[in-house]
């Protein structure tokens, strides 16, 4: 857990009861209770090394298991594998993500990068060969992740364009090598005046709807970048600050984009006369979910929105904001 760039150590206890899961947070050094035991929507699947979870509006970054007993009990549930989607299969990234979710995987990392010759050199050091051009890098988590991903990727139309780690040891080395390198400081985003942002809110990601939303965008617009992000509360406030006094339930709107991972999507069109922001807003549908269901039943908000806070997506509102919003997610957050 961090506050103003200061980091504190806490022990989080998850209780699994007949009434449902509960959490308690203890200060590791003083052994004092930081957050009393209470009901939670979190479950065992949320507690893995590298995860960020929110309890009582506080964000906690999980760095390790608390003890060997916990590690022995949970480590086999948290096996990871590397996946890379490239070539023509990238146009079906949404469908692939939907298949990943349906197969019981949790996506812990997702980022598109434009692979260049220097990028290829970094990848070759990990024994990975893919062509230059855009590619999506994912880390997938579930029991028996390596074998299950190999099983799933073999069912895709072009399995040669969907990479999977060959073993648990290889996956660990590949993930450490790639996500610890400069590759993840890159992006395929263009962040120019023809860009617009679609932020898939955390509730839609948690519900397994991100793939369908990305595919709906891909079917109508040119998707140029996709990245899973877990905003801090401060970053969420900074991003939405221009909407303060405009958005109803502003505090709840902020929490809706930092409570769990969201997915940022850039859409872009090279043609100067194309209104990308307007086209994206039309696909998203009216902000009010009830109105969306009546007026635009095939829109993203009508299909996946729950209420006016959990309305599936945030999209760029004004043409002048497209470059600003995509730059925030695909460049500023990396600095």
mmCIF file of C-alpha atoms in Angstrom:
data_model
loop_
_atom_site.group_PDB
_atom_site.id
_atom_site.type_symbol
_atom_site.label_atom_id
_atom_site.label_comp_id
_atom_site.label_asym_id
_atom_site.label_seq_id
_atom_site.Cartn_x
_atom_site.Cartn_y
_atom_site.Cartn_z
ATOM 1 C CA UNK A 1 0.000 0.000 0.000
ATOM 2 C CA UNK A 2 1.369 3.457 -0.866
ATOM 3 C CA UNK A 3 0.507 7.009 0.139
ATOM 4 C CA UNK A 4 2.230 10.055 -1.401
ATOM 5 C CA UNK A 5 5.032 7.799 -2.714
ATOM 6 C CA UNK A 6 5.575 6.311 0.753
ATOM 7 C CA UNK A 7 5.060 2.564 0.993
ATOM 8 C CA UNK A 8 3.699 0.629 3.956
ATOM 9 C CA UNK A 9 3.521 -3.105 4.596
ATOM 10 C CA UNK A 10 0.201 -4.749 5.425
ATOM 11 C CA UNK A 11 -1.010 -8.295 5.809
ATOM 12 C CA UNK A 12 -4.366 -8.961 4.151
ATOM 13 C CA UNK A 13 -6.379 -11.891 5.456
ATOM 14 C CA UNK A 14 -9.122 -13.376 3.292
ATOM 15 C CA UNK A 15 -11.779 -15.379 5.121
ATOM 16 C CA UNK A 16 -13.956 -17.747 3.099
ATOM 17 C CA UNK A 17 -17.210 -18.242 4.990
ATOM 18 C CA UNK A 18 -20.630 -19.688 4.243
ATOM 19 C CA UNK A 19 -21.997 -16.132 4.153
ATOM 20 C CA UNK A 20 -19.376 -15.064 1.629
ATOM 21 C CA UNK A 21 -15.750 -13.823 1.567
ATOM 22 C CA UNK A 22 -14.470 -11.310 4.126
ATOM 23 C CA UNK A 23 -11.229 -9.364 4.423
ATOM 24 C CA UNK A 24 -9.188 -7.950 7.275
ATOM 25 C CA UNK A 25 -6.075 -5.766 6.985
ATOM 26 C CA UNK A 26 -3.302 -5.748 9.600
ATOM 27 C CA UNK A 27 -0.285 -3.427 9.802
ATOM 28 C CA UNK A 28 2.629 -5.832 9.414
ATOM 29 C CA UNK A 29 5.074 -4.018 11.700
ATOM 30 C CA UNK A 30 2.802 -2.947 14.568
ATOM 31 C CA UNK A 31 0.289 -5.828 14.215
ATOM 32 C CA UNK A 32 -2.490 -3.269 14.632
ATOM 33 C CA UNK A 33 -5.714 -3.617 12.671
ATOM 34 C CA UNK A 34 -5.847 -1.188 9.730
ATOM 35 C CA UNK A 35 -9.208 -2.301 8.331
ATOM 36 C CA UNK A 36 -11.699 -4.337 10.343
ATOM 37 C CA UNK A 37 -13.010 -7.635 9.091
ATOM 38 C CA UNK A 38 -15.833 -6.988 6.633
ATOM 39 C CA UNK A 39 -17.679 -8.494 3.677
ATOM 40 C CA UNK A 40 -16.025 -8.152 0.267
ATOM 41 C CA UNK A 41 -16.606 -8.886 -3.392
ATOM 42 C CA UNK A 42 -13.003 -10.065 -3.675
ATOM 43 C CA UNK A 43 -12.254 -13.769 -3.923
ATOM 44 C CA UNK A 44 -9.231 -16.069 -3.962
ATOM 45 C CA UNK A 45 -8.726 -15.395 -7.666
ATOM 46 C CA UNK A 46 -7.991 -11.726 -6.937
ATOM 47 C CA UNK A 47 -5.088 -12.515 -4.595
ATOM 48 C CA UNK A 48 -1.977 -13.169 -6.663
ATOM 49 C CA UNK A 49 1.491 -11.650 -6.737
ATOM 50 C CA UNK A 50 1.431 -8.428 -8.737
ATOM 51 C CA UNK A 51 -2.286 -7.817 -8.271
ATOM 52 C CA UNK A 52 -3.742 -4.529 -7.065
ATOM 53 C CA UNK A 53 -6.889 -4.731 -4.959
ATOM 54 C CA UNK A 54 -9.109 -2.114 -3.347
ATOM 55 C CA UNK A 55 -10.423 -2.461 0.223
ATOM 56 C CA UNK A 56 -12.396 0.394 1.786
ATOM 57 C CA UNK A 57 -11.257 2.706 -1.053
ATOM 58 C CA UNK A 58 -7.581 1.996 -0.279
ATOM 59 C CA UNK A 59 -5.426 0.368 -2.952
ATOM 60 C CA UNK A 60 -3.088 -2.458 -1.969
ATOM 61 C CA UNK A 61 -0.388 -3.943 -4.205
ATOM 62 C CA UNK A 62 0.229 -7.618 -3.481
ATOM 63 C CA UNK A 63 3.966 -8.339 -3.461
ATOM 64 C CA UNK A 64 4.139 -11.862 -2.012
ATOM 65 C CA UNK A 65 2.388 -14.604 -0.102
ATOM 66 C CA UNK A 66 2.444 -14.014 3.651
ATOM 67 C CA UNK A 67 3.795 -17.451 4.547
ATOM 68 C CA UNK A 68 4.725 -20.817 3.078
ATOM 69 C CA UNK A 69 1.356 -22.347 3.965
ATOM 70 C CA UNK A 70 -0.459 -19.695 1.939
ATOM 71 C CA UNK A 71 1.993 -20.144 -0.919
ATOM 72 C CA UNK A 72 1.478 -23.921 -0.924
ATOM 73 C CA UNK A 73 -2.295 -23.490 -0.882
ATOM 74 C CA UNK A 74 -2.560 -20.883 -3.630
ATOM 75 C CA UNK A 75 0.504 -21.010 -5.888
ATOM 76 C CA UNK A 76 -0.905 -23.760 -8.134
ATOM 77 C CA UNK A 77 -3.994 -21.597 -8.750
ATOM 78 C CA UNK A 78 -1.801 -18.731 -9.972
ATOM 79 C CA UNK A 79 0.208 -20.320 -12.771
ATOM 80 C CA UNK A 80 0.883 -17.841 -15.584
ATOM 81 C CA UNK A 81 1.724 -18.044 -19.263
ATOM 82 C CA UNK A 82 2.755 -15.553 -21.906
ATOM 83 C CA UNK A 83 0.505 -14.997 -24.928
ATOM 84 C CA UNK A 84 1.285 -12.872 -27.989
ATOM 85 C CA UNK A 85 -1.237 -12.115 -30.735
ATOM 86 C CA UNK A 86 0.135 -10.717 -33.990
ATOM 87 C CA UNK A 87 -0.418 -10.580 -37.729
ATOM 88 C CA UNK A 88 -3.942 -10.812 -39.114
ATOM 89 C CA UNK A 89 -5.149 -12.377 -35.855
ATOM 90 C CA UNK A 90 -4.816 -8.990 -34.157
ATOM 91 C CA UNK A 91 -8.033 -7.891 -35.892
ATOM 92 C CA UNK A 92 -9.760 -10.646 -33.885
ATOM 93 C CA UNK A 93 -8.191 -9.637 -30.562
ATOM 94 C CA UNK A 94 -11.626 -9.008 -29.039
ATOM 95 C CA UNK A 95 -12.826 -12.497 -29.958
ATOM 96 C CA UNK A 96 -9.599 -13.997 -28.608
ATOM 97 C CA UNK A 97 -10.004 -12.109 -25.311
ATOM 98 C CA UNK A 98 -13.588 -13.371 -25.054
ATOM 99 C CA UNK A 99 -12.338 -16.928 -25.579
ATOM 100 C CA UNK A 100 -9.634 -16.373 -22.952
ATOM 101 C CA UNK A 101 -12.211 -15.244 -20.383
ATOM 102 C CA UNK A 102 -14.532 -18.106 -21.256
ATOM 103 C CA UNK A 103 -11.705 -20.596 -20.748
ATOM 104 C CA UNK A 104 -11.257 -19.495 -17.143
ATOM 105 C CA UNK A 105 -8.194 -17.284 -17.554
ATOM 106 C CA UNK A 106 -7.595 -13.969 -15.802
ATOM 107 C CA UNK A 107 -5.707 -11.426 -17.889
ATOM 108 C CA UNK A 108 -3.167 -9.841 -15.547
ATOM 109 C CA UNK A 109 -1.333 -7.839 -18.219
ATOM 110 C CA UNK A 110 -2.376 -6.662 -21.693
ATOM 111 C CA UNK A 111 -0.566 -4.217 -23.944
ATOM 112 C CA UNK A 112 -0.209 -3.647 -27.673
ATOM 113 C CA UNK A 113 3.198 -2.673 -29.011
ATOM 114 C CA UNK A 114 4.543 -1.950 -32.487
ATOM 115 C CA UNK A 115 7.285 -4.535 -32.897
ATOM 116 C CA UNK A 116 10.398 -3.080 -34.534
ATOM 117 C CA UNK A 117 13.787 -4.589 -35.348
ATOM 118 C CA UNK A 118 15.199 -3.624 -31.917
ATOM 119 C CA UNK A 119 12.092 -5.147 -30.323
ATOM 120 C CA UNK A 120 12.697 -8.348 -32.267
ATOM 121 C CA UNK A 121 16.238 -8.473 -30.876
ATOM 122 C CA UNK A 122 14.918 -8.273 -27.305
ATOM 123 C CA UNK A 123 12.354 -10.977 -28.024
ATOM 124 C CA UNK A 124 14.932 -13.226 -29.696
ATOM 125 C CA UNK A 125 16.929 -13.219 -26.458
ATOM 126 C CA UNK A 126 13.897 -14.915 -24.904
ATOM 127 C CA UNK A 127 13.666 -17.352 -27.829
ATOM 128 C CA UNK A 128 10.607 -15.662 -29.346
ATOM 129 C CA UNK A 129 10.331 -14.829 -33.043
ATOM 130 C CA UNK A 130 7.459 -12.724 -34.373
ATOM 131 C CA UNK A 131 7.296 -10.353 -37.375
ATOM 132 C CA UNK A 132 7.508 -6.582 -37.177
ATOM 133 C CA UNK A 133 4.250 -4.690 -36.823
ATOM 134 C CA UNK A 134 1.600 -4.371 -34.114
ATOM 135 C CA UNK A 135 1.240 -7.168 -31.560
ATOM 136 C CA UNK A 136 -0.634 -7.712 -28.308
ATOM 137 C CA UNK A 137 1.297 -9.066 -25.315
ATOM 138 C CA UNK A 138 -0.736 -10.737 -22.565
ATOM 139 C CA UNK A 139 -0.033 -12.532 -19.291
ATOM 140 C CA UNK A 140 -2.716 -15.101 -18.513
ATOM 141 C CA UNK A 141 -3.389 -16.671 -15.115
ATOM 142 C CA UNK A 142 -5.275 -19.813 -14.107
ATOM 143 C CA UNK A 143 -4.486 -23.309 -12.830
ATOM 144 C CA UNK A 144 -2.445 -25.227 -15.416
ATOM 145 C CA UNK A 145 -2.205 -22.028 -17.463
ATOM 146 C CA UNK A 146 0.547 -23.118 -19.868
ATOM 147 C CA UNK A 147 -1.126 -26.346 -20.966
ATOM 148 C CA UNK A 148 -4.614 -24.835 -21.089
ATOM 149 C CA UNK A 149 -3.461 -21.891 -23.227
ATOM 150 C CA UNK A 150 -1.752 -24.259 -25.658
ATOM 151 C CA UNK A 151 -5.015 -26.175 -25.839
ATOM 152 C CA UNK A 152 -7.064 -23.045 -26.487
ATOM 153 C CA UNK A 153 -4.730 -21.387 -29.004
ATOM 154 C CA UNK A 154 -4.768 -24.532 -31.153
ATOM 155 C CA UNK A 155 -8.477 -23.885 -31.773
ATOM 156 C CA UNK A 156 -7.973 -20.439 -33.296
ATOM 157 C CA UNK A 157 -8.106 -19.903 -37.059
ATOM 158 C CA UNK A 158 -4.398 -18.978 -37.262
ATOM 159 C CA UNK A 159 -2.636 -20.545 -34.265
ATOM 160 C CA UNK A 160 0.755 -19.654 -35.767
ATOM 161 C CA UNK A 161 -0.142 -16.003 -35.092
ATOM 162 C CA UNK A 162 -0.897 -16.686 -31.417
ATOM 163 C CA UNK A 163 2.172 -17.455 -29.325
ATOM 164 C CA UNK A 164 2.114 -19.463 -26.103
ATOM 165 C CA UNK A 165 4.848 -20.434 -23.641
ATOM 166 C CA UNK A 166 6.058 -24.017 -23.920
ATOM 167 C CA UNK A 167 6.520 -24.676 -20.188
ATOM 168 C CA UNK A 168 6.016 -23.142 -16.754
ATOM 169 C CA UNK A 169 9.733 -22.359 -16.511
ATOM 170 C CA UNK A 170 9.807 -20.820 -19.996
ATOM 171 C CA UNK A 171 6.717 -18.721 -19.191
ATOM 172 C CA UNK A 172 8.324 -17.351 -16.032
ATOM 173 C CA UNK A 173 11.523 -16.431 -17.882
ATOM 174 C CA UNK A 174 9.689 -14.939 -20.888
ATOM 175 C CA UNK A 175 7.373 -12.822 -18.755
ATOM 176 C CA UNK A 176 10.236 -11.543 -16.592
ATOM 177 C CA UNK A 177 12.353 -10.808 -19.661
ATOM 178 C CA UNK A 178 9.688 -8.995 -21.694
ATOM 179 C CA UNK A 179 7.829 -7.128 -18.970
ATOM 180 C CA UNK A 180 11.096 -6.168 -17.328
ATOM 181 C CA UNK A 181 12.466 -4.706 -20.559
ATOM 182 C CA UNK A 182 12.006 -1.461 -22.458
ATOM 183 C CA UNK A 183 9.375 -3.130 -24.647
ATOM 184 C CA UNK A 184 6.629 -2.288 -22.175
ATOM 185 C CA UNK A 185 7.612 1.382 -22.223
ATOM 186 C CA UNK A 186 6.564 1.394 -25.876
ATOM 187 C CA UNK A 187 3.066 1.583 -27.297
ATOM 188 C CA UNK A 188 1.282 1.144 -30.601
ATOM 189 C CA UNK A 189 -0.828 4.241 -29.830
ATOM 190 C CA UNK A 190 -0.667 7.159 -32.260
ATOM 191 C CA UNK A 191 -2.036 9.806 -29.830
ATOM 192 C CA UNK A 192 -2.658 12.395 -32.510
ATOM 193 C CA UNK A 193 -5.522 14.712 -33.486
ATOM 194 C CA UNK A 194 -7.353 11.815 -35.174
ATOM 195 C CA UNK A 195 -7.318 9.710 -32.006
ATOM 196 C CA UNK A 196 -10.160 9.029 -29.580
ATOM 197 C CA UNK A 197 -10.241 7.094 -26.320
ATOM 198 C CA UNK A 198 -12.566 4.357 -25.173
ATOM 199 C CA UNK A 199 -11.941 3.350 -21.565
ATOM 200 C CA UNK A 200 -13.608 0.056 -20.719
ATOM 201 C CA UNK A 201 -14.604 0.455 -17.094
ATOM 202 C CA UNK A 202 -13.529 -2.010 -14.431
ATOM 203 C CA UNK A 203 -16.995 -3.517 -13.906
ATOM 204 C CA UNK A 204 -17.235 -4.429 -17.620
ATOM 205 C CA UNK A 205 -13.748 -5.963 -17.517
ATOM 206 C CA UNK A 206 -14.589 -7.960 -14.372
ATOM 207 C CA UNK A 207 -17.802 -9.199 -15.990
ATOM 208 C CA UNK A 208 -15.839 -10.631 -18.925
ATOM 209 C CA UNK A 209 -17.242 -8.155 -21.459
ATOM 210 C CA UNK A 210 -13.999 -6.475 -22.536
ATOM 211 C CA UNK A 211 -13.459 -8.806 -25.488
ATOM 212 C CA UNK A 212 -16.922 -8.192 -26.928
ATOM 213 C CA UNK A 213 -16.498 -4.426 -26.523
ATOM 214 C CA UNK A 214 -13.075 -4.414 -28.211
ATOM 215 C CA UNK A 215 -14.440 -6.521 -31.062
ATOM 216 C CA UNK A 216 -17.415 -4.189 -31.528
ATOM 217 C CA UNK A 217 -14.976 -1.285 -31.773
ATOM 218 C CA UNK A 218 -12.751 -3.219 -34.212
ATOM 219 C CA UNK A 219 -15.704 -4.065 -36.442
ATOM 220 C CA UNK A 220 -16.497 -0.365 -36.972
ATOM 221 C CA UNK A 221 -13.306 1.607 -36.291
ATOM 222 C CA UNK A 222 -9.535 1.266 -36.571
ATOM 223 C CA UNK A 223 -8.281 0.110 -33.159
ATOM 224 C CA UNK A 224 -4.646 1.208 -32.884
ATOM 225 C CA UNK A 225 -3.807 0.472 -29.230
ATOM 226 C CA UNK A 226 -5.119 -1.552 -26.293
ATOM 227 C CA UNK A 227 -3.710 -1.557 -22.766
ATOM 228 C CA UNK A 228 -4.943 -2.858 -19.425
ATOM 229 C CA UNK A 229 -4.362 -0.344 -16.645
ATOM 230 C CA UNK A 230 -5.096 -0.189 -12.944
ATOM 231 C CA UNK A 231 -5.332 3.484 -12.134
ATOM 232 C CA UNK A 232 -4.456 4.858 -8.738
ATOM 233 C CA UNK A 233 -7.119 6.983 -7.083
ATOM 234 C CA UNK A 234 -4.960 10.040 -7.781
ATOM 235 C CA UNK A 235 -4.630 9.200 -11.492
ATOM 236 C CA UNK A 236 -8.382 8.587 -11.759
ATOM 237 C CA UNK A 237 -9.091 11.969 -10.172
ATOM 238 C CA UNK A 238 -6.610 13.691 -12.480
ATOM 239 C CA UNK A 239 -8.164 12.110 -15.560
ATOM 240 C CA UNK A 240 -11.757 12.992 -14.636
ATOM 241 C CA UNK A 241 -11.105 16.364 -12.994
ATOM 242 C CA UNK A 242 -12.417 18.264 -16.034
ATOM 243 C CA UNK A 243 -15.755 16.480 -15.540
ATOM 244 C CA UNK A 244 -16.157 17.591 -11.921
ATOM 245 C CA UNK A 245 -19.469 19.415 -11.637
ATOM 246 C CA UNK A 246 -20.554 17.936 -14.969
ATOM 247 C CA UNK A 247 -20.744 14.212 -14.257
ATOM 248 C CA UNK A 248 -23.421 13.216 -11.740
ATOM 249 C CA UNK A 249 -22.178 11.109 -8.784
ATOM 250 C CA UNK A 250 -18.631 12.261 -9.495
ATOM 251 C CA UNK A 251 -17.061 10.348 -6.587
ATOM 252 C CA UNK A 252 -18.672 7.111 -7.714
ATOM 253 C CA UNK A 253 -17.561 7.778 -11.300
ATOM 254 C CA UNK A 254 -13.963 8.098 -10.119
ATOM 255 C CA UNK A 255 -14.166 4.887 -8.093
ATOM 256 C CA UNK A 256 -15.629 3.051 -11.090
ATOM 257 C CA UNK A 257 -12.361 3.468 -13.004
ATOM 258 C CA UNK A 258 -9.878 2.725 -10.212
ATOM 259 C CA UNK A 259 -11.636 -0.017 -8.221
ATOM 260 C CA UNK A 260 -10.164 -2.717 -10.474
ATOM 261 C CA UNK A 261 -8.331 -2.961 -13.821
ATOM 262 C CA UNK A 262 -9.782 -1.065 -16.767
ATOM 263 C CA UNK A 263 -8.783 -1.322 -20.426
ATOM 264 C CA UNK A 264 -7.841 1.716 -22.506
ATOM 265 C CA UNK A 265 -8.494 1.499 -26.249
ATOM 266 C CA UNK A 266 -7.340 4.022 -28.834
ATOM 267 C CA UNK A 267 -9.271 4.312 -32.093
ATOM 268 C CA UNK A 268 -7.860 6.343 -34.942
ATOM 269 C CA UNK A 269 -8.440 7.176 -38.594
ATOM 270 C CA UNK A 270 -5.835 8.540 -40.960
ATOM 271 C CA UNK A 271 -8.471 10.392 -43.004
ATOM 272 C CA UNK A 272 -8.664 14.043 -42.017
ATOM 273 C CA UNK A 273 -12.399 14.309 -42.739
ATOM 274 C CA UNK A 274 -13.466 11.441 -40.472
ATOM 275 C CA UNK A 275 -15.041 12.424 -37.141
ATOM 276 C CA UNK A 276 -13.505 9.647 -35.020
ATOM 277 C CA UNK A 277 -14.764 11.113 -31.742
ATOM 278 C CA UNK A 278 -18.316 11.329 -33.052
ATOM 279 C CA UNK A 279 -18.193 7.843 -34.558
ATOM 280 C CA UNK A 280 -16.965 6.385 -31.268
ATOM 281 C CA UNK A 281 -19.660 8.182 -29.278
ATOM 282 C CA UNK A 282 -22.302 6.739 -31.593
ATOM 283 C CA UNK A 283 -20.983 3.192 -31.091
ATOM 284 C CA UNK A 284 -20.846 3.753 -27.323
ATOM 285 C CA UNK A 285 -24.429 5.008 -27.223
ATOM 286 C CA UNK A 286 -26.118 7.517 -24.893
ATOM 287 C CA UNK A 287 -24.493 8.075 -21.504
ATOM 288 C CA UNK A 288 -27.755 7.146 -19.735
ATOM 289 C CA UNK A 289 -28.080 3.375 -19.900
ATOM 290 C CA UNK A 290 -31.882 3.440 -19.904
ATOM 291 C CA UNK A 291 -31.864 5.835 -22.849
ATOM 292 C CA UNK A 292 -29.235 3.719 -24.591
ATOM 293 C CA UNK A 293 -31.407 0.608 -24.340
ATOM 294 C CA UNK A 294 -34.332 2.495 -25.876
ATOM 295 C CA UNK A 295 -32.598 4.639 -28.493
ATOM 296 C CA UNK A 296 -29.523 2.570 -29.417
ATOM 297 C CA UNK A 297 -30.098 -1.045 -28.339
ATOM 298 C CA UNK A 298 -27.033 -2.300 -30.218
ATOM 299 C CA UNK A 299 -24.688 0.239 -28.613
ATOM 300 C CA UNK A 300 -22.006 -0.715 -26.102
ATOM 301 C CA UNK A 301 -23.757 0.967 -23.174
ATOM 302 C CA UNK A 302 -27.088 -0.657 -24.010
ATOM 303 C CA UNK A 303 -25.495 -4.104 -24.223
ATOM 304 C CA UNK A 304 -23.105 -3.937 -21.278
ATOM 305 C CA UNK A 305 -24.133 -0.978 -19.110
ATOM 306 C CA UNK A 306 -25.678 -1.580 -15.678
ATOM 307 C CA UNK A 307 -26.492 1.959 -14.530
ATOM 308 C CA UNK A 308 -25.238 5.488 -15.173
ATOM 309 C CA UNK A 309 -22.083 4.956 -13.112
ATOM 310 C CA UNK A 310 -21.405 1.458 -14.374
ATOM 311 C CA UNK A 311 -22.262 2.258 -17.975
ATOM 312 C CA UNK A 312 -19.515 0.076 -19.492
ATOM 313 C CA UNK A 313 -17.300 2.737 -21.091
ATOM 314 C CA UNK A 314 -15.989 6.262 -20.928
ATOM 315 C CA UNK A 315 -15.412 7.763 -24.384
ATOM 316 C CA UNK A 316 -13.862 11.025 -25.510
ATOM 317 C CA UNK A 317 -16.488 13.755 -25.511
ATOM 318 C CA UNK A 318 -14.953 16.573 -27.574
ATOM 319 C CA UNK A 319 -12.847 16.414 -30.774
ATOM 320 C CA UNK A 320 -10.084 18.440 -29.130
ATOM 321 C CA UNK A 321 -9.838 15.967 -26.241
ATOM 322 C CA UNK A 322 -8.973 12.833 -28.217
ATOM 323 C CA UNK A 323 -5.240 13.494 -28.349
ATOM 324 C CA UNK A 324 -5.185 14.611 -24.699
ATOM 325 C CA UNK A 325 -7.016 11.549 -23.342
ATOM 326 C CA UNK A 326 -5.115 8.962 -25.391
ATOM 327 C CA UNK A 327 -1.823 10.648 -24.491
ATOM 328 C CA UNK A 328 -2.732 10.412 -20.793
ATOM 329 C CA UNK A 329 -3.294 6.651 -20.875
ATOM 330 C CA UNK A 330 -0.690 5.555 -23.392
ATOM 331 C CA UNK A 331 2.171 7.923 -22.606
ATOM 332 C CA UNK A 332 1.758 10.003 -19.427
ATOM 333 C CA UNK A 333 1.009 6.987 -17.217
ATOM 334 C CA UNK A 334 4.276 5.374 -18.354
ATOM 335 C CA UNK A 335 6.400 8.277 -17.069
#
